[in-house]
Amino acid sequence: MKKFLTLFILCYWQLHALDIKSTLKIYHDLISVITHKSHVTLYTENREYINVFLHSKKIQVVNTPSTADIILITNRNMLKKIPSYHLKRAIAFTTKYSLLQGSPYIIGALYRKKGRSQILFIRKRLRQHKVILPKEYEKYIIGEL
Amino acid sequence: MDSFYKSFKIFLLSSFLSTLLYSENIDDLLNEFNQKNDTSQKTIDENKGHLVLYTRDRIERMHARTLKDILETTPVIYYHENRYAIPDPLAGGSGIPYVSNLIRVYIDGVEVTQGWLGSGLMLYGDINIDFVDHIEFYYMTPSFETSTEPAYMTIFLYSKQPDQDSGAKLSLLQGDNGYNAQSFSYGAEKEDYSYMINISHTDAIRDKIDNGTDTPLSRDYQRTQIFGYIKNDNQIFHLQLINKETDSLAGLSWDATPELSEVDYLNLHMDYGITFNEYWHAQFTYEWLKTNIRYKDDTPLISAGIPIALTSFTNESKNDTFTAELTHKTTIGKHHFITGVKARRKKLIYANTDEAPSLGKEPFDTEVVSSIFFQDQYKYNENNLFSLGVSYNHIDRNGDIGNNDLWQFRVGYIYANDQWSYKTYLYRSMFAKDPLGTSLYNLDNLTPQTSLGFTQEAAYKDNDQSVRLILHIMKDENGLLNNDPSIETKYFSTILNYNYILTNNSKLDLQLYYAHYTDIFNVDKLQDWSGYLALSNTYKHFDFYNSVIWHRNSIDYKDYFDLSSTITWNLNENLSVSLKGENLLNKAKKTQQYRVDPITMTPLSPIDFSTSNRRIKLEVEYIF
């Protein structure tokens, strides 16, 4: 009954909570095809995403990037803070196109452009992590940026 | 060879896991994620009224660059300009300065006004919306939570957010006949705060309107606007600045043959909002407007139907407005209570007139609006919600213009499940007659316009389509300008919306509107029809948008069609080029401006003009 939840909104600038169900569904799918694992550890500093993944039985949020299978980068500050050897070892994914463009260690992104959600993977970076995506993902893979 | 087998095994395992655990197609998942996480889903308040929504995706596909582009497609109240070339959707072609004060504009939930002059729609009705993420229109006496003054319709513009639109964006637009616009935006997220700024300039060179003289009517304008905010988790500060220099169409010329007709506006809006905790929220707004008017004609000018015995008239005025509000929200059991107090003070701080015409009464220069409201939303269960709202406004004015005590009542019920929804409201609203207009008309003791209305909305949606029907009946106890108690203005209107997703990349939007009025503006009966059909497609790197807007009314039963087409080529993620054709058939809806021979006082044939010009626009957008 999502409609009624929105009856009790506070203010626009405070409202950016992700929809838990649809966000989990797509990240479960993405992480599954990237890692081929049914259970993964994930590191992110974004409170909204942490809140979403706390509802998952397949994704465990960890406090340090050193123990993470997946590092989800949501802003430039986070990208700057995480040492590159962590990004090389784990699989780095982002929610921003500009970060995918700005870091060679990030393999893909689920981001919004002009109000539309987009998925993008870089073929060369997938190969570096020996990730082979299913055929249905082929249209979301590009050679290079 | 080992590596080949390893890769092959991984591929098989991957395919197996994907098939076994996640049977949903990634396209469907992406579509669902897109819809459920659209920014508009975070701001829609079903209890605010009957919603017409323009999502970011829809605005982008429409290639709407001004609020005018949006208002041309809305039902019930659609874009009009009055004889001063001001956005005034309720204008009927007469000389009344402004009649659309029942429509209120909000940016990020904060109302923008023109203070002493009235609704913010006057200046914001055609603003550049490059800073806007999505727009919500709430029809038929929206909830009282947001309005300091009574409103019939509220327009909520929500700005782009740095978490989705960080970085810079430059947009350059060139139209035929010299029309051009530029816009630059920049947004960033920092550790503890985020901010966004948009600066735009529009040089709107528009079609001239033949008035039978060598000097056709002009409505060109140049506008520079700045929009910005800085915010953290519980505070926000907005700054908006608009400088608009406009040719003012017929202005004060009786026969619409002015030798000079110009108005300049300089407008500042600042607001600060703070949320103390989950219960308390405070908002403070300051607005300032300077208006510079220059009119000249070879015959005496007219102001709101009154000859002012001058052939030229210049006036510079300044007014400011301060608004403060405090709201409290709490949930007790199944009840969600919202209460609030609001106060607004409007002051004409300066007016310098060459030779001020006598209006026969002492004009007011200060208006204080005090409001208090209470709203209860009773959530009976997950599917049923009842609401009750009451609001009291006291408007106090100096001079010879009377005060007003206004009461608003509304009861409502909403039912919704995953596919079906039903919504109904019964309300009684009171609106103050426009004090500026009534002072100019020299009308005393006008009772507030009081309306009794009943609305119903039924909707169905599934993954591929949605359909909605709105029915609205309303009775005015006294009309907008007609205070004769023997006349009973009645309205009936209905809106049908149908949206169909042909494929993930193709959508169809259909909207039909019909209204029937009795005893409105001294017309016994008026019927009004409009329709809107749009088809949007994406093919590889190209977006296509084609739409037609249809209008017809019982005054002349003439059909008007506004056909627009847009093609956008997304060269890469950062660069796109768009070509848009507006009013391609040159048959868009026309508005009549009435005029009178100032010597013989006999009516002249009205001037017909369209606010939508036939135009081709080329735009380049670059994100960096």
PDB file of N, CA and C in Angstrom, chain B residues 114-118 286-293 315-322 345-353 356 359 362-368 396-398 436 439:
ATOM      1  N   GLN B 114       3.634  37.020  -5.876  1.00  0.00           N
ATOM      2  CA  GLN B 114       4.032  38.366  -6.306  1.00  0.00           C
ATOM      3  C   GLN B 114       3.569  39.356  -5.258  1.00  0.00           C
ATOM      4  N   GLY B 115       3.435  38.847  -4.032  1.00  0.00           N
ATOM      5  CA  GLY B 115       3.101  39.681  -2.886  1.00  0.00           C
ATOM      6  C   GLY B 115       1.816  40.429  -3.077  1.00  0.00           C
ATOM      7  N   TRP B 116       1.910  41.722  -3.005  1.00  0.00           N
ATOM      8  CA  TRP B 116       0.771  42.621  -3.075  1.00  0.00           C
ATOM      9  C   TRP B 116      -0.036  42.392  -4.355  1.00  0.00           C
ATOM     10  N   LEU B 117       0.644  41.958  -5.408  1.00  0.00           N
ATOM     11  CA  LEU B 117      -0.039  41.787  -6.692  1.00  0.00           C
ATOM     12  C   LEU B 117      -0.744  40.432  -6.803  1.00  0.00           C
ATOM     13  N   GLY B 118      -0.406  39.462  -5.983  1.00  0.00           N
ATOM     14  CA  GLY B 118      -1.143  38.204  -6.019  1.00  0.00           C
ATOM     15  C   GLY B 118      -0.284  36.972  -6.251  1.00  0.00           C
ATOM     16  N   TYR B 286      10.754  35.487   2.308  1.00  0.00           N
ATOM     17  CA  TYR B 286      10.761  36.926   2.016  1.00  0.00           C
ATOM     18  C   TYR B 286      10.734  37.103   0.503  1.00  0.00           C
ATOM     19  N   GLU B 287       9.851  37.970   0.031  1.00  0.00           N
ATOM     20  CA  GLU B 287       9.750  38.225  -1.405  1.00  0.00           C
ATOM     21  C   GLU B 287       9.688  39.725  -1.663  1.00  0.00           C
ATOM     22  N   TRP B 288      10.297  40.126  -2.750  1.00  0.00           N
ATOM     23  CA  TRP B 288      10.365  41.549  -3.094  1.00  0.00           C
ATOM     24  C   TRP B 288      10.163  41.668  -4.593  1.00  0.00           C
ATOM     25  N   LEU B 289       9.338  42.627  -4.980  1.00  0.00           N
ATOM     26  CA  LEU B 289       9.046  42.794  -6.412  1.00  0.00           C
ATOM     27  C   LEU B 289       9.038  44.273  -6.772  1.00  0.00           C
ATOM     28  N   LYS B 290       9.797  44.593  -7.805  1.00  0.00           N
ATOM     29  CA  LYS B 290       9.750  45.956  -8.350  1.00  0.00           C
ATOM     30  C   LYS B 290       9.119  45.874  -9.743  1.00  0.00           C
ATOM     31  N   THR B 291       8.142  46.717  -9.984  1.00  0.00           N
ATOM     32  CA  THR B 291       7.453  46.725 -11.275  1.00  0.00           C
ATOM     33  C   THR B 291       7.563  48.113 -11.889  1.00  0.00           C
ATOM     34  N   ASN B 292       7.920  48.152 -13.140  1.00  0.00           N
ATOM     35  CA  ASN B 292       8.046  49.417 -13.845  1.00  0.00           C
ATOM     36  C   ASN B 292       7.158  49.372 -15.091  1.00  0.00           C
ATOM     37  N   ILE B 293       6.147  50.241 -15.116  1.00  0.00           N
ATOM     38  CA  ILE B 293       5.141  50.216 -16.186  1.00  0.00           C
ATOM     39  C   ILE B 293       5.291  51.455 -17.065  1.00  0.00           C
ATOM     40  N   ASN B 315       4.633  54.197 -14.164  1.00  0.00           N
ATOM     41  CA  ASN B 315       4.519  53.899 -12.737  1.00  0.00           C
ATOM     42  C   ASN B 315       5.633  52.950 -12.340  1.00  0.00           C
ATOM     43  N   GLU B 316       6.237  53.279 -11.214  1.00  0.00           N
ATOM     44  CA  GLU B 316       7.210  52.330 -10.655  1.00  0.00           C
ATOM     45  C   GLU B 316       6.760  51.999  -9.246  1.00  0.00           C
ATOM     46  N   SER B 317       6.667  50.734  -8.941  1.00  0.00           N
ATOM     47  CA  SER B 317       6.225  50.359  -7.595  1.00  0.00           C
ATOM     48  C   SER B 317       7.090  49.221  -7.070  1.00  0.00           C
ATOM     49  N   LYS B 318       7.155  49.164  -5.754  1.00  0.00           N
ATOM     50  CA  LYS B 318       7.878  48.075  -5.091  1.00  0.00           C
ATOM     51  C   LYS B 318       6.976  47.523  -4.006  1.00  0.00           C
ATOM     52  N   ASN B 319       6.984  46.241  -3.857  1.00  0.00           N
ATOM     53  CA  ASN B 319       6.251  45.666  -2.727  1.00  0.00           C
ATOM     54  C   ASN B 319       7.035  44.503  -2.161  1.00  0.00           C
ATOM     55  N   ASP B 320       6.823  44.250  -0.890  1.00  0.00           N
ATOM     56  CA  ASP B 320       7.485  43.083  -0.311  1.00  0.00           C
ATOM     57  C   ASP B 320       6.507  42.273   0.513  1.00  0.00           C
ATOM     58  N   THR B 321       6.863  41.035   0.714  1.00  0.00           N
ATOM     59  CA  THR B 321       5.991  40.090   1.408  1.00  0.00           C
ATOM     60  C   THR B 321       6.834  39.239   2.343  1.00  0.00           C
ATOM     61  N   PHE B 322       6.340  39.092   3.546  1.00  0.00           N
ATOM     62  CA  PHE B 322       7.019  38.214   4.498  1.00  0.00           C
ATOM     63  C   PHE B 322       6.015  37.172   4.970  1.00  0.00           C
ATOM     64  N   ARG B 345       2.432  39.021   5.476  1.00  0.00           N
ATOM     65  CA  ARG B 345       2.239  40.473   5.435  1.00  0.00           C
ATOM     66  C   ARG B 345       2.736  40.978   4.089  1.00  0.00           C
ATOM     67  N   LYS B 346       1.825  41.647   3.357  1.00  0.00           N
ATOM     68  CA  LYS B 346       2.183  42.197   2.046  1.00  0.00           C
ATOM     69  C   LYS B 346       2.152  43.718   2.158  1.00  0.00           C
ATOM     70  N   LYS B 347       3.168  44.340   1.656  1.00  0.00           N
ATOM     71  CA  LYS B 347       3.261  45.790   1.823  1.00  0.00           C
ATOM     72  C   LYS B 347       3.718  46.426   0.516  1.00  0.00           C
ATOM     73  N   LEU B 348       2.938  47.396   0.059  1.00  0.00           N
ATOM     74  CA  LEU B 348       3.380  48.221  -1.062  1.00  0.00           C
ATOM     75  C   LEU B 348       4.327  49.249  -0.464  1.00  0.00           C
ATOM     76  N   ILE B 349       5.614  49.106  -0.748  1.00  0.00           N
ATOM     77  CA  ILE B 349       6.565  49.946  -0.028  1.00  0.00           C
ATOM     78  C   ILE B 349       6.906  51.226  -0.786  1.00  0.00           C
ATOM     79  N   TYR B 350       6.570  51.252  -2.064  1.00  0.00           N
ATOM     80  CA  TYR B 350       6.961  52.437  -2.814  1.00  0.00           C
ATOM     81  C   TYR B 350       6.178  52.479  -4.114  1.00  0.00           C
ATOM     82  N   ALA B 351       5.604  53.612  -4.450  1.00  0.00           N
ATOM     83  CA  ALA B 351       4.928  53.753  -5.739  1.00  0.00           C
ATOM     84  C   ALA B 351       5.137  55.174  -6.235  1.00  0.00           C
ATOM     85  N   ASN B 352       5.657  55.279  -7.415  1.00  0.00           N
ATOM     86  CA  ASN B 352       5.914  56.591  -7.984  1.00  0.00           C
ATOM     87  C   ASN B 352       5.180  56.678  -9.317  1.00  0.00           C
ATOM     88  N   THR B 353       4.104  57.437  -9.337  1.00  0.00           N
ATOM     89  CA  THR B 353       3.278  57.519 -10.530  1.00  0.00           C
ATOM     90  C   THR B 353       3.346  58.933 -11.091  1.00  0.00           C
ATOM     91  N   ALA B 356      -1.147  60.108 -10.886  1.00  0.00           N
ATOM     92  CA  ALA B 356      -1.963  58.991 -10.430  1.00  0.00           C
ATOM     93  C   ALA B 356      -3.433  59.229 -10.730  1.00  0.00           C
ATOM     94  N   LEU B 359      -9.103  56.886  -8.242  1.00  0.00           N
ATOM     95  CA  LEU B 359      -9.924  55.681  -8.277  1.00  0.00           C
ATOM     96  C   LEU B 359     -11.164  55.833  -7.414  1.00  0.00           C
ATOM     97  N   GLU B 362      -9.710  55.332  -1.198  1.00  0.00           N
ATOM     98  CA  GLU B 362      -8.351  55.231  -0.673  1.00  0.00           C
ATOM     99  C   GLU B 362      -7.832  53.813  -0.932  1.00  0.00           C
ATOM    100  N   PRO B 363      -6.781  53.672  -1.783  1.00  0.00           N
ATOM    101  CA  PRO B 363      -6.301  52.315  -2.059  1.00  0.00           C
ATOM    102  C   PRO B 363      -5.590  51.727  -0.843  1.00  0.00           C
ATOM    103  N   PHE B 364      -5.562  50.430  -0.785  1.00  0.00           N
ATOM    104  CA  PHE B 364      -4.857  49.793   0.328  1.00  0.00           C
ATOM    105  C   PHE B 364      -3.393  49.622  -0.051  1.00  0.00           C
ATOM    106  N   ASP B 365      -2.524  49.639   0.919  1.00  0.00           N
ATOM    107  CA  ASP B 365      -1.122  49.354   0.632  1.00  0.00           C
ATOM    108  C   ASP B 365      -0.547  48.292   1.568  1.00  0.00           C
ATOM    109  N   THR B 366      -1.385  47.815   2.477  1.00  0.00           N
ATOM    110  CA  THR B 366      -0.918  46.741   3.369  1.00  0.00           C
ATOM    111  C   THR B 366      -2.006  45.684   3.498  1.00  0.00           C
ATOM    112  N   GLU B 367      -1.587  44.451   3.420  1.00  0.00           N
ATOM    113  CA  GLU B 367      -2.527  43.345   3.591  1.00  0.00           C
ATOM    114  C   GLU B 367      -1.857  42.314   4.490  1.00  0.00           C
ATOM    115  N   VAL B 368      -2.571  41.897   5.512  1.00  0.00           N
ATOM    116  CA  VAL B 368      -2.036  40.873   6.416  1.00  0.00           C
ATOM    117  C   VAL B 368      -2.977  39.673   6.383  1.00  0.00           C
ATOM    118  N   ASP B 396      -6.679  41.183   6.523  1.00  0.00           N
ATOM    119  CA  ASP B 396      -6.850  42.528   7.036  1.00  0.00           C
ATOM    120  C   ASP B 396      -6.154  43.512   6.096  1.00  0.00           C
ATOM    121  N   ARG B 397      -6.904  44.513   5.607  1.00  0.00           N
ATOM    122  CA  ARG B 397      -6.316  45.498   4.682  1.00  0.00           C
ATOM    123  C   ARG B 397      -6.575  46.900   5.192  1.00  0.00           C
ATOM    124  N   ASN B 398      -5.653  47.791   4.894  1.00  0.00           N
ATOM    125  CA  ASN B 398      -5.905  49.180   5.239  1.00  0.00           C
ATOM    126  C   ASN B 398      -6.604  49.861   4.063  1.00  0.00           C
ATOM    127  N   LEU B 436      -6.961  43.994  -5.517  1.00  0.00           N
ATOM    128  CA  LEU B 436      -6.436  44.994  -6.448  1.00  0.00           C
ATOM    129  C   LEU B 436      -7.462  45.274  -7.538  1.00  0.00           C
ATOM    130  N   SER B 439     -10.481  47.143  -6.109  1.00  0.00           N
ATOM    131  CA  SER B 439     -10.198  48.555  -5.827  1.00  0.00           C
ATOM    132  C   SER B 439     -10.200  49.343  -7.130  1.00  0.00           C
TER     133      SER B 439
END
